[in-house]
Coordinates of C-alpha atoms in Angstrom, one line a residue:
M1 CA 54.1 36.8 35.7
P2 CA 54.3 40.9 34.5
D3 CA 52.3 43.5 37.1
N4 CA 50.2 45.0 34.5
E5 CA 48.7 41.4 33.6
A6 CA 48.3 40.4 36.9
T7 CA 46.3 43.6 37.5
T8 CA 43.3 43.1 35.1
P9 CA 43.0 39.0 35.0
E10 CA 39.8 39.7 33.0
M11 CA 40.7 41.0 30.6
P12 CA 43.2 39.5 28.2
A13 CA 46.6 41.4 27.1
N14 CA 45.6 41.8 22.6
K15 CA 41.7 42.4 22.1
G16 CA 42.2 42.2 18.8
Q17 CA 43.9 38.0 19.5
S18 CA 40.7 35.2 18.6
V19 CA 40.0 33.6 22.3
T20 CA 39.2 30.6 23.7
A21 CA 37.1 30.1 26.5
A22 CA 40.5 27.8 27.9
H23 CA 42.7 30.5 27.4
A24 CA 40.4 33.4 28.7
A25 CA 39.5 31.1 32.1
D26 CA 43.8 30.1 32.4
R27 CA 44.6 34.2 31.7
W28 CA 41.9 35.2 34.6
L29 CA 43.3 32.0 36.9
Q30 CA 47.3 33.4 36.8
A31 CA 45.9 36.8 36.9
Y32 CA 43.9 36.2 40.3
C33 CA 46.4 33.4 42.5
G34 CA 49.6 35.5 41.3
R35 CA 47.9 38.6 43.2
N36 CA 46.6 36.4 46.7
P37 CA 49.4 35.8 48.7
E38 CA 46.8 33.1 50.7
A39 CA 46.4 31.0 47.3
I40 CA 48.4 27.7 47.3
E41 CA 46.3 26.6 44.2
G42 CA 43.4 26.4 42.1
V43 CA 42.0 25.2 39.0
V44 CA 39.1 26.2 36.7
M45 CA 36.8 23.5 35.6
L46 CA 33.7 24.2 32.7
L47 CA 30.6 22.5 31.3
D48 CA 32.0 21.4 28.3
G49 CA 31.0 18.6 25.6
N50 CA 27.5 17.0 24.5
P51 CA 26.3 15.9 27.8
P52 CA 28.1 18.3 29.2
E53 CA 30.7 17.3 31.9
L54 CA 33.6 19.1 33.6
E55 CA 36.5 19.5 31.6
K56 CA 39.7 21.5 33.5
K57 CA 40.2 24.1 31.4
A58 CA 43.1 26.3 33.7
Q59 CA 45.3 25.4 36.5
W60 CA 48.0 27.1 38.8
P61 CA 50.8 27.4 39.2
M62 CA 51.4 24.6 37.0
P63 CA 49.7 22.3 35.3
R64 CA 49.7 17.9 37.0
P65 CA 46.7 15.8 37.3
L66 CA 44.2 17.4 39.8
S67 CA 44.4 15.7 43.6
L68 CA 40.4 13.9 44.6
T69 CA 39.8 17.0 47.1
M70 CA 39.9 19.1 44.9
S71 CA 37.8 17.4 41.8
S72 CA 35.5 16.6 44.4
T73 CA 35.2 20.7 45.8
T74 CA 34.7 21.3 42.4
K75 CA 32.0 18.5 41.5
A76 CA 29.9 19.8 44.3
T77 CA 29.8 23.5 43.4
V78 CA 28.5 23.3 40.2
Q79 CA 25.9 20.4 41.3
R80 CA 24.9 22.9 44.5
M81 CA 25.4 26.0 42.2
Q82 CA 26.4 27.7 45.4
P83 CA 29.8 28.9 47.0
I84 CA 31.3 25.9 49.9
T85 CA 34.1 25.8 51.8
I86 CA 35.4 22.6 52.7
I87 CA 38.8 22.3 55.3
P88 CA 40.4 19.0 54.2
G89 CA 42.8 19.1 57.0
V90 CA 46.6 18.4 56.1
N91 CA 47.7 19.2 52.8
E92 CA 48.3 16.9 50.5
Q93 CA 52.5 17.3 51.5
G94 CA 51.7 17.1 55.3
E95 CA 52.6 21.2 56.1
E96 CA 50.2 23.2 57.4
P97 CA 46.1 23.3 57.7
Y98 CA 44.5 24.6 54.3
C99 CA 41.0 25.3 53.2
I100 CA 39.4 24.5 49.7
L101 CA 37.1 27.4 48.2
G102 CA 34.6 26.6 46.0
V103 CA 32.3 29.3 43.2
P104 CA 30.1 28.7 40.7
L105 CA 30.2 30.2 37.1
Q106 CA 26.8 31.4 36.8
S107 CA 25.4 33.3 33.8
S108 CA 21.9 34.5 34.2
T109 CA 20.9 31.7 31.1
R110 CA 23.7 28.9 31.5
T111 CA 25.9 27.6 34.1
L112 CA 29.1 27.3 32.9
G113 CA 31.5 25.6 35.7
A114 CA 33.7 26.3 38.7
V115 CA 36.3 27.5 39.5
V116 CA 38.3 26.4 42.7
I117 CA 40.9 28.1 45.2
A118 CA 42.8 26.2 47.3
V119 CA 44.3 29.0 50.8
R120 CA 47.1 28.4 53.4
T121 CA 44.3 29.3 56.2
I122 CA 41.2 27.5 58.2
D123 CA 40.3 31.0 60.1
S124 CA 36.2 31.2 58.9
K125 CA 36.9 35.0 59.4
I126 CA 39.9 34.7 57.2
T127 CA 38.2 32.2 54.6
T128 CA 34.8 34.5 54.5
S129 CA 36.4 37.4 53.4
L130 CA 38.1 35.3 50.6
L131 CA 35.5 33.4 49.1
N132 CA 33.4 36.9 48.7
E133 CA 36.4 38.3 47.1
L134 CA 36.3 35.8 44.9
G135 CA 32.7 35.6 44.1
Q136 CA 33.3 39.1 43.4
A137 CA 36.4 38.8 40.8
V138 CA 34.6 36.1 38.9
V139 CA 32.3 38.2 37.6
A140 CA 34.2 39.2 35.4
L141 CA 35.2 35.6 34.3
V142 CA 32.0 34.8 33.8
A143 CA 31.7 38.4 31.5
T144 CA 34.3 37.0 29.1
L145 CA 33.3 33.3 28.5
N146 CA 29.4 34.4 27.7
A147 CA 31.4 37.5 25.5
L148 CA 32.9 34.3 23.6
P149 CA 31.1 32.9 20.6
V150 CA 29.4 30.0 20.5
T151 CA 30.2 27.5 17.8
T152 CA 29.9 24.6 16.2
R153 CA 32.6 21.6 16.3
P154 CA 33.4 19.7 13.5
A155 CA 33.2 16.6 15.8
D156 CA 29.5 17.9 16.8
A157 CA 28.6 17.7 12.8
A158 CA 29.8 14.4 12.8
K159 CA 28.6 12.7 15.6
L160 CA 24.9 14.4 13.8
L161 CA 25.6 12.7 10.4
Q162 CA 26.3 9.1 12.3
M163 CA 23.5 9.1 14.0
Q164 CA 21.2 9.5 11.0
A165 CA 23.3 7.3 9.1
T166 CA 22.7 4.6 12.0
F167 CA 18.6 5.6 11.8
L168 CA 18.4 5.8 7.4
S169 CA 20.8 1.8 7.8
N170 CA 17.0 -0.7 9.0
P171 CA 14.5 0.0 6.9
A172 CA 11.4 -1.0 9.7
L173 CA 10.7 1.5 12.1
A174 CA 11.7 -0.7 15.6
N175 CA 15.1 -1.8 14.3
A176 CA 16.3 1.7 13.7
A177 CA 14.7 3.6 16.9
S178 CA 16.1 1.1 18.8
A179 CA 20.3 1.4 16.6
F180 CA 19.3 4.9 16.6
A181 CA 18.4 5.4 20.9
S182 CA 21.3 2.4 21.6
E183 CA 24.1 5.0 19.6
L184 CA 22.7 7.6 20.9
A185 CA 23.3 6.4 24.3
D186 CA 26.9 5.2 23.8
M187 CA 28.0 8.4 21.8
L188 CA 26.5 11.0 24.6
K189 CA 27.1 8.8 27.6
F190 CA 23.2 8.4 28.9
N191 CA 22.0 6.0 31.1
R192 CA 18.6 5.2 29.1
V193 CA 17.7 6.8 25.7
T194 CA 14.0 6.1 25.3
I195 CA 12.2 6.8 22.0
G196 CA 7.8 7.4 22.0
M197 CA 5.3 7.6 18.9
L198 CA 2.2 9.6 20.0
E199 CA -0.8 7.8 19.1
H200 CA -4.6 9.0 19.4
S201 CA -2.9 11.3 22.3
D202 CA -0.8 8.8 24.0
I203 CA 2.5 7.9 24.0
R204 CA 3.2 3.6 22.5
I205 CA 6.8 3.2 23.8
I206 CA 8.5 1.5 20.6
A207 CA 12.2 1.8 21.6
M208 CA 14.5 1.9 24.4
S209 CA 18.7 1.7 24.4
H210 CA 20.4 -1.3 24.7
T211 CA 17.1 -3.4 25.1
A212 CA 15.3 -5.9 22.6
D213 CA 12.6 -7.3 25.1
F214 CA 11.4 -3.8 27.2
K215 CA 7.8 -4.6 26.6
S216 CA 8.1 -6.6 30.5
E217 CA 9.0 -3.6 32.1
Q218 CA 5.1 -2.7 32.5
E219 CA 5.3 -0.2 35.5
L220 CA 8.5 1.6 34.1
L221 CA 7.2 1.8 30.0
R222 CA 4.7 3.7 31.9
L223 CA 6.2 6.5 34.0
L224 CA 8.5 6.9 31.0
S225 CA 4.7 7.4 28.7
A226 CA 3.7 9.7 31.1
A227 CA 7.1 11.8 31.3
M228 CA 6.7 12.3 27.6
E229 CA 3.7 12.9 27.2
E230 CA 3.8 16.0 30.1
S231 CA 6.2 17.2 27.7
V232 CA 4.0 16.3 24.3
D233 CA 1.0 18.2 26.7
Q234 CA 3.5 21.5 27.4
A235 CA 5.1 20.6 24.4
A236 CA 8.2 22.1 25.6
T237 CA 11.6 20.3 26.6
I238 CA 11.6 19.2 30.6
T239 CA 14.2 18.2 32.6
Y240 CA 14.2 17.3 36.3
P241 CA 16.3 17.9 38.1
T242 CA 15.2 21.2 36.8
S243 CA 17.8 24.0 36.5
E244 CA 17.5 27.3 38.6
E245 CA 17.2 29.5 35.8
G246 CA 14.5 27.3 33.8
L247 CA 11.7 28.0 33.0
S248 CA 8.3 26.7 35.9
R249 CA 7.3 23.6 34.2
I250 CA 5.2 21.0 35.6
N251 CA 7.5 18.0 36.0
L252 CA 5.0 15.7 38.2
A253 CA 5.5 12.7 36.2
H254 CA 9.2 13.4 36.1
A255 CA 9.6 13.5 39.3
A256 CA 7.9 10.1 40.2
L257 CA 10.6 8.9 37.0
T258 CA 13.5 10.0 38.8
K259 CA 12.1 9.1 42.0
R260 CA 12.1 4.9 39.9
T261 CA 15.2 5.0 38.4
G262 CA 17.4 7.5 40.2
N263 CA 18.3 9.4 37.3
A264 CA 18.2 12.6 36.1
T265 CA 15.1 13.0 32.7
C266 CA 15.3 15.3 29.8
C267 CA 12.4 14.5 27.6
I268 CA 12.0 16.3 23.9
P269 CA 8.8 16.3 22.1
L270 CA 9.4 14.8 18.5
V271 CA 7.8 17.9 15.7
S272 CA 7.5 16.7 11.9
N273 CA 5.8 19.2 10.0
H274 CA 5.1 21.5 12.7
Q275 CA 3.3 18.7 14.6
I276 CA 4.3 17.2 17.3
I277 CA 4.2 13.1 16.6
G278 CA 6.0 12.0 20.2
A279 CA 9.3 12.4 22.2
I280 CA 12.6 10.9 23.5
S281 CA 13.7 11.1 26.9
L282 CA 17.0 10.6 28.0
E283 CA 18.4 9.8 31.6
H284 CA 21.5 10.5 33.0
Q285 CA 23.1 9.1 36.1
D286 CA 24.6 12.8 37.0
M287 CA 21.9 14.5 39.2
I288 CA 23.5 17.7 37.9
P289 CA 21.0 18.9 35.0
P290 CA 21.6 20.6 31.2
S291 CA 23.0 23.3 31.0
P292 CA 21.1 25.6 28.5
E293 CA 23.9 24.6 25.6
A294 CA 23.4 21.2 26.2
I295 CA 19.0 21.2 25.7
V296 CA 19.5 23.1 22.6
W297 CA 22.0 19.9 21.8
Y298 CA 19.5 17.5 22.1
E299 CA 16.8 19.5 20.5
H300 CA 18.9 19.7 17.5
I301 CA 18.7 16.0 18.0
A302 CA 14.8 15.7 18.3
C303 CA 15.3 17.8 15.2
L304 CA 17.4 15.8 13.1
V305 CA 15.4 11.9 13.6
A306 CA 11.8 13.3 14.1
P307 CA 11.1 12.9 10.3
L308 CA 12.5 10.4 9.9
L309 CA 10.8 9.0 12.5
E310 CA 7.5 10.4 10.5
L311 CA 8.5 8.9 7.6
K312 CA 8.8 5.8 8.2
H313 CA 6.1 5.7 10.9
Q314 CA 4.3 6.6 8.4
N315 CA 5.6 4.1 5.6
E316 CA 4.6 1.5 8.1
R317 CA 0.6 2.4 8.0
P318 CA -1.8 0.5 6.5
W319 CA -2.9 1.7 3.1
Y320 CA -6.0 2.7 4.8
T321 CA -4.7 4.7 7.4
L322 CA -2.9 6.9 4.8
A323 CA -5.7 7.7 2.4
L324 CA -8.0 8.7 5.5
Q325 CA -4.5 11.1 7.0
S326 CA -4.3 12.1 3.4
A327 CA -8.2 13.1 2.8
K328 CA -7.7 15.0 6.4
N329 CA -5.0 17.1 5.3
S330 CA -6.8 17.4 1.8
W331 CA -9.8 18.6 3.1
Q332 CA -8.3 21.1 6.2
K333 CA -5.9 22.6 3.3
L334 CA -9.7 23.6 1.5
R335 CA -11.4 24.3 4.9
N336 CA -8.2 26.8 5.4
N337 CA -9.0 28.4 1.8
H338 CA -12.8 29.8 1.7
H339 CA -12.4 29.8 -2.5
H340 CA -11.3 26.7 -3.3
L341 CA -13.5 25.5 -0.7
S342 CA -16.5 27.0 -2.8
I343 CA -15.6 26.1 -6.5
L344 CA -15.3 21.9 -4.6
A345 CA -19.1 22.4 -3.2
G346 CA -20.4 24.7 -6.9
S347 CA -18.0 20.9 -8.2
I348 CA -19.7 18.6 -5.8
L349 CA -23.4 19.7 -6.1
A350 CA -22.7 20.3 -9.9
L351 CA -21.7 16.9 -10.6
A352 CA -24.7 15.6 -7.6
G353 CA -27.1 17.2 -10.5
L354 CA -25.3 16.0 -13.5
M355 CA -25.8 11.8 -12.3
L356 CA -29.3 12.4 -11.6
V357 CA -30.0 13.3 -15.1
P358 CA -31.9 10.8 -17.1
V359 CA -29.8 9.4 -20.6
D360 CA -30.9 6.5 -22.6
Y361 CA -30.1 3.2 -20.6
R362 CA -28.8 0.4 -23.3
V363 CA -28.6 -3.2 -22.1
G364 CA -25.2 -4.7 -23.7
A365 CA -24.5 -7.9 -24.7
P366 CA -22.9 -10.5 -27.0
A367 CA -25.0 -12.0 -30.4
H368 CA -24.5 -13.5 -33.2
V369 CA -26.2 -13.8 -36.8
E370 CA -27.5 -17.0 -38.0
G371 CA -30.0 -17.9 -40.8
A372 CA -33.4 -17.6 -40.4
I373 CA -34.3 -21.5 -41.1
Q374 CA -31.8 -24.3 -41.6
R375 CA -32.6 -27.2 -43.4
I376 CA -30.1 -30.8 -42.2
L377 CA -29.1 -32.5 -44.4
S378 CA -28.2 -36.3 -43.1
A379 CA -27.8 -39.6 -44.7
P380 CA -30.6 -41.2 -46.0
A381 CA -28.6 -45.3 -45.4
D382 CA -25.5 -46.1 -44.6
G383 CA -23.1 -46.3 -46.9
F384 CA -19.6 -44.1 -47.6
I385 CA -18.8 -40.6 -49.4
Q386 CA -17.9 -40.6 -52.3
Q387 CA -18.5 -37.0 -53.7
A388 CA -18.9 -33.5 -52.5
H389 CA -20.0 -31.2 -54.9
V390 CA -20.3 -28.3 -52.3
R391 CA -18.1 -26.8 -50.0
P392 CA -19.4 -24.3 -46.4
G393 CA -19.8 -20.4 -48.2
D394 CA -21.0 -22.3 -51.6
A395 CA -24.1 -20.7 -52.9
V396 CA -26.8 -23.6 -54.4
K397 CA -30.1 -23.6 -55.9
A398 CA -32.8 -26.4 -55.4
G399 CA -32.4 -29.4 -56.9
D400 CA -28.3 -28.9 -57.0
L401 CA -26.3 -32.2 -57.2
L402 CA -24.5 -31.9 -53.2
I403 CA -23.1 -34.7 -52.4
E404 CA -22.9 -39.1 -53.9
L405 CA -22.6 -41.5 -51.5
A406 CA -20.8 -45.5 -52.9
D407 CA -23.7 -47.2 -54.6
Q408 CA -22.4 -50.3 -55.7
E409 CA -23.4 -52.6 -53.1
L410 CA -26.7 -51.7 -53.8
M411 CA -26.6 -51.9 -57.8
L412 CA -25.9 -55.6 -56.2
E413 CA -28.9 -55.8 -54.8
K414 CA -31.0 -54.6 -57.2
Q415 CA -29.6 -56.7 -59.9
K416 CA -29.8 -59.3 -57.4
W417 CA -33.4 -58.6 -56.8
E418 CA -33.8 -58.4 -60.4
S419 CA -33.0 -61.7 -61.0
E420 CA -34.9 -63.0 -58.5
I421 CA -38.3 -61.9 -60.4
I422 CA -37.5 -63.1 -63.7
Q423 CA -36.9 -66.5 -62.1
Q424 CA -40.1 -65.7 -60.3
E425 CA -42.2 -65.3 -63.4
N426 CA -40.7 -68.2 -65.3
N427 CA -41.8 -70.1 -62.3
F428 CA -45.1 -68.4 -62.1
S429 CA -45.0 -69.4 -66.3
A430 CA -44.1 -73.4 -65.7
A431 CA -46.9 -74.0 -62.7
L432 CA -49.6 -72.1 -65.4
A433 CA -49.0 -74.7 -67.3
R434 CA -48.7 -78.0 -65.4
Q435 CA -52.1 -76.6 -63.5
D436 CA -50.0 -76.9 -60.4
R437 CA -51.9 -74.2 -58.5
T438 CA -50.2 -74.4 -55.0
E439 CA -46.8 -73.6 -57.5
Y440 CA -48.3 -71.0 -59.5
A441 CA -49.5 -68.9 -55.9
I442 CA -45.7 -69.6 -54.0
S443 CA -44.2 -68.3 -57.5
Q444 CA -46.4 -65.3 -58.0
A445 CA -46.2 -64.2 -53.6
K446 CA -41.7 -64.6 -54.5
A447 CA -42.5 -62.9 -57.6
S448 CA -43.8 -59.7 -55.1
Q449 CA -41.7 -59.8 -52.8
A450 CA -38.5 -59.7 -55.7
R451 CA -39.9 -56.0 -57.3
A452 CA -40.5 -54.9 -53.4
E453 CA -36.9 -55.0 -52.5
L454 CA -36.5 -54.0 -55.7
Q455 CA -38.5 -51.0 -55.2
L456 CA -36.8 -50.3 -52.5
I457 CA -33.3 -50.6 -54.0
Q458 CA -33.7 -48.6 -56.1
Q459 CA -35.5 -45.7 -53.7
Q460 CA -31.7 -46.3 -51.5
L461 CA -30.0 -45.4 -54.9
G462 CA -32.1 -42.3 -55.5
R463 CA -31.5 -41.4 -52.4
S464 CA -27.7 -41.8 -52.3
R465 CA -27.5 -38.5 -54.8
I466 CA -28.1 -35.8 -52.3
T467 CA -29.6 -32.7 -53.5
A468 CA -30.4 -29.0 -52.4
P469 CA -33.9 -28.7 -50.9
I470 CA -34.0 -25.0 -51.1
D471 CA -32.0 -21.9 -52.8
G472 CA -28.9 -20.8 -50.1
I473 CA -26.0 -21.0 -48.3
V474 CA -23.9 -24.8 -47.2
L475 CA -23.5 -23.3 -43.3
D476 CA -21.4 -26.8 -42.9
G477 CA -20.0 -29.9 -43.6
D478 CA -16.7 -30.0 -45.3
L479 CA -17.2 -33.8 -46.8
S480 CA -14.0 -32.4 -49.4
Q481 CA -11.5 -34.6 -47.0
S482 CA -14.2 -36.9 -46.3
L483 CA -13.8 -39.0 -49.3
G484 CA -14.1 -42.4 -48.6
A485 CA -15.4 -42.1 -44.9
P486 CA -17.9 -44.6 -43.8
V487 CA -21.2 -42.4 -42.3
K488 CA -24.4 -44.3 -40.4
Q489 CA -27.8 -43.4 -41.2
G490 CA -28.7 -40.2 -39.6
D491 CA -25.6 -38.5 -39.2
T492 CA -25.4 -34.8 -40.5
L493 CA -24.0 -34.3 -43.8
M494 CA -24.3 -30.7 -44.6
T495 CA -26.1 -27.3 -42.9
L496 CA -27.5 -24.7 -45.2
A497 CA -29.5 -21.9 -44.7
P498 CA -31.9 -19.3 -47.1
R499 CA -29.9 -16.6 -48.8
D500 CA -31.7 -13.4 -47.2
Q501 CA -33.3 -14.8 -44.6
Y502 CA -31.8 -13.9 -40.8
R503 CA -32.4 -13.7 -37.6
L504 CA -29.9 -12.3 -34.9
M505 CA -29.4 -13.9 -31.5
I506 CA -28.1 -11.9 -28.4
D507 CA -26.9 -13.6 -25.3
V508 CA -28.6 -11.9 -22.6
D509 CA -27.2 -12.0 -19.0
E510 CA -29.2 -12.8 -16.4
R511 CA -28.6 -9.9 -14.3
D512 CA -30.1 -7.5 -17.4
I513 CA -32.9 -9.6 -18.5
A514 CA -35.5 -7.8 -16.4
N515 CA -34.7 -5.0 -18.4
V516 CA -35.5 -6.5 -22.3
K517 CA -38.9 -5.7 -23.2
L518 CA -40.7 -7.3 -26.9
G519 CA -40.7 -4.8 -29.1
Q520 CA -37.5 -2.7 -28.2
K521 CA -35.6 -1.4 -30.1
G522 CA -31.8 -2.2 -30.7
T523 CA -28.5 -1.5 -32.6
L524 CA -26.1 -4.2 -33.4
A525 CA -21.9 -3.7 -34.0
L526 CA -20.6 -6.9 -35.9
S527 CA -17.0 -7.5 -35.7
A528 CA -16.2 -7.7 -39.2
Q529 CA -18.0 -4.4 -39.7
P530 CA -17.3 -2.1 -36.7
S531 CA -18.9 1.2 -37.8
K532 CA -21.6 0.4 -39.0
K533 CA -24.6 -0.3 -36.9
I534 CA -27.5 -2.1 -38.3
T535 CA -30.8 -1.7 -36.1
F536 CA -33.2 -4.5 -34.8
T537 CA -36.1 -5.8 -32.8
V538 CA -36.8 -8.1 -30.1
K539 CA -39.6 -10.7 -31.0
R540 CA -38.5 -13.6 -29.3
I541 CA -37.2 -14.1 -25.5
T542 CA -36.5 -17.2 -24.5
P543 CA -37.8 -18.5 -21.1
V544 CA -34.7 -20.6 -20.4
A545 CA -31.9 -19.9 -19.3
S546 CA -28.5 -22.0 -20.7
I547 CA -24.8 -21.4 -19.2
K548 CA -22.4 -19.9 -21.5
E549 CA -19.1 -18.7 -21.0
G550 CA -19.1 -19.1 -17.3
Q551 CA -22.8 -16.9 -17.4
N552 CA -26.3 -18.2 -17.1
T553 CA -27.9 -16.4 -20.8
F554 CA -31.2 -15.5 -22.2
E555 CA -31.3 -16.2 -25.6
V556 CA -33.8 -13.0 -27.1
E557 CA -34.3 -13.3 -30.5
A558 CA -34.0 -10.0 -32.7
Q559 CA -34.9 -9.8 -36.7
I560 CA -32.8 -7.0 -38.5
A561 CA -34.9 -4.7 -39.7
D562 CA -32.5 -3.4 -43.2
K563 CA -32.7 -6.7 -45.9
D564 CA -30.3 -4.7 -47.7
I565 CA -27.1 -5.3 -45.4
L566 CA -24.6 -7.6 -46.8
L567 CA -25.1 -10.9 -43.8
R568 CA -23.4 -13.9 -43.6
P569 CA -24.5 -16.3 -41.4
G570 CA -22.0 -17.0 -37.9
L571 CA -20.7 -13.4 -38.2
Q572 CA -20.5 -11.7 -34.4
G573 CA -21.1 -8.7 -32.9
V574 CA -22.6 -7.0 -29.9
A575 CA -25.5 -5.7 -29.2
K576 CA -27.2 -3.0 -27.4
I577 CA -30.9 -3.2 -26.5
E578 CA -32.4 0.5 -25.3
A579 CA -34.4 -0.3 -22.3
G580 CA -36.0 3.3 -21.4
S581 CA -34.0 6.2 -19.4
R582 CA -32.2 6.0 -16.2
P583 CA -30.3 8.6 -14.0
I584 CA -26.4 8.6 -15.2
F585 CA -25.8 7.8 -11.3
W586 CA -27.8 5.3 -11.7
S587 CA -26.4 3.4 -14.8
M588 CA -23.1 3.4 -12.9
T589 CA -23.8 1.6 -9.8
H590 CA -27.0 -0.2 -9.9
R591 CA -24.8 -3.6 -10.9
I592 CA -22.5 -3.1 -8.2
I593 CA -25.5 -1.8 -5.6
D594 CA -27.3 -5.3 -7.1
W595 CA -24.4 -7.3 -6.0
V596 CA -24.7 -5.7 -2.6
K597 CA -27.8 -6.2 -2.0
L598 CA -27.3 -10.0 -3.2
T599 CA -24.1 -10.7 -0.6
F600 CA -26.8 -9.3 2.1
W601 CA -29.3 -11.4 1.3
S602 CA -27.2 -14.3 1.2
W603 CA -25.9 -13.3 4.7
G604 CA -29.5 -13.7 5.8
A605 CA -29.8 -9.9 6.2

């Protein structure tokens, strides 16, 4: 190698050239070993990757597979973080004895790796001098490595996206967290990854990498929860073992977990929306503490997964828990904003005052109009319908012919009894001429019987023509489609009602009947005329309840005040009975309060 490069191993030849860690390490190693006559072999290994692992960045005099002795010395140097001198015996070619010197590459904020040099001497004084010289020489290499920019590799971004996709591909929280923990353990070569959620100041383990049934290991779960709670309580990332440059933290639970598992532990709080929602525990078999760069990488992963965990956890919570949390958040925002809190307090007071203002309370119930008097026309005797002269809705006057029943049989009966009367009168005259008193008496009696039967038949014939008893309207009984149909004595044929005399029947629910009194006023809105309001007065309350449409109701009879309104029997609508004044709050809630009282009473409360 040229001498001008060997004299400045700490600096690259061209300052304008983009320098990588491998390039800087190679230039330094070539310059140092080239000017050191005792050097046999040298290697620079740096911590790289996530999690950080030792990677060979430079080797002297030429690249070749690293010997086991050199590799072990490098790992021991990094693990102990102090210079090491090892005398393995003879070198691998069976020549003179040699010594291996290892010096860690360590800055004030992070551990970079180690430099290991094999030299041709085992003299303790010489090796000590060479070790001190090497320790001073690596200062320039550490400064150069610290000056290099830290960049995010495309592979790291791809890993983040892959882990995010793994988490989002599972809808359930437990499945998503378990898949994510397993993916993270495989990708970053962790022995175990555990995820816990914070519930009421305690950590509940929800997932563990490559373990479906982890609840059986109660002792391990207790130690993991304690370590996570230790990290959450301090709101900081805690590692065990702790690197020398790391901040001093309470790590008793971490130490107990490491003693139990034999793994190095790193617990990171999970933060979402500025609140700690849980923690993630990362366990690695290598007892080397992670570098600050690795911890930053782990914290990036925790920041990535925390909002997703919180979102899935929120979606799986019961609706009442979500409502309570929303109310708490709203109240917290109001407490922080005194102006809005004052507006809310004023609104609540105004609403409370408004609820206590008395307003007119009215009892609503379905209602229908019917005639004040109803006349039922029934069949006077067994017979057949011969003719119907009116239909429902027709106006009639008293004496109008409404229905005719078939009278052929009655006419035959009439002729029969008329003939019987004539026959008995002839027998009566013949017995009188013979002066036969006995025959005379018998004929006279039979003649009287025949006259009575004839009178009965004549009355039945008169009743076969049914006429209107009053002026009114036919409410029911369309017999125009039933001509010739048989009827029996007492069957209802038609119903009549006066034209200008109506009453209102209101079906009041039993829950409201206590608020209805005689003489109360009210308003009726008919389905046929919803925009027109009709006033009425309560006249009678039926003391017996009846079931209508599945509800227990009382019939309330009311008198319609306006006589000039065009009404018809059978019209239906909704009636509102004025029942005094009540506060708005009572009007809106009395049904619910009554139901609650009755429910508690039925339970025996």
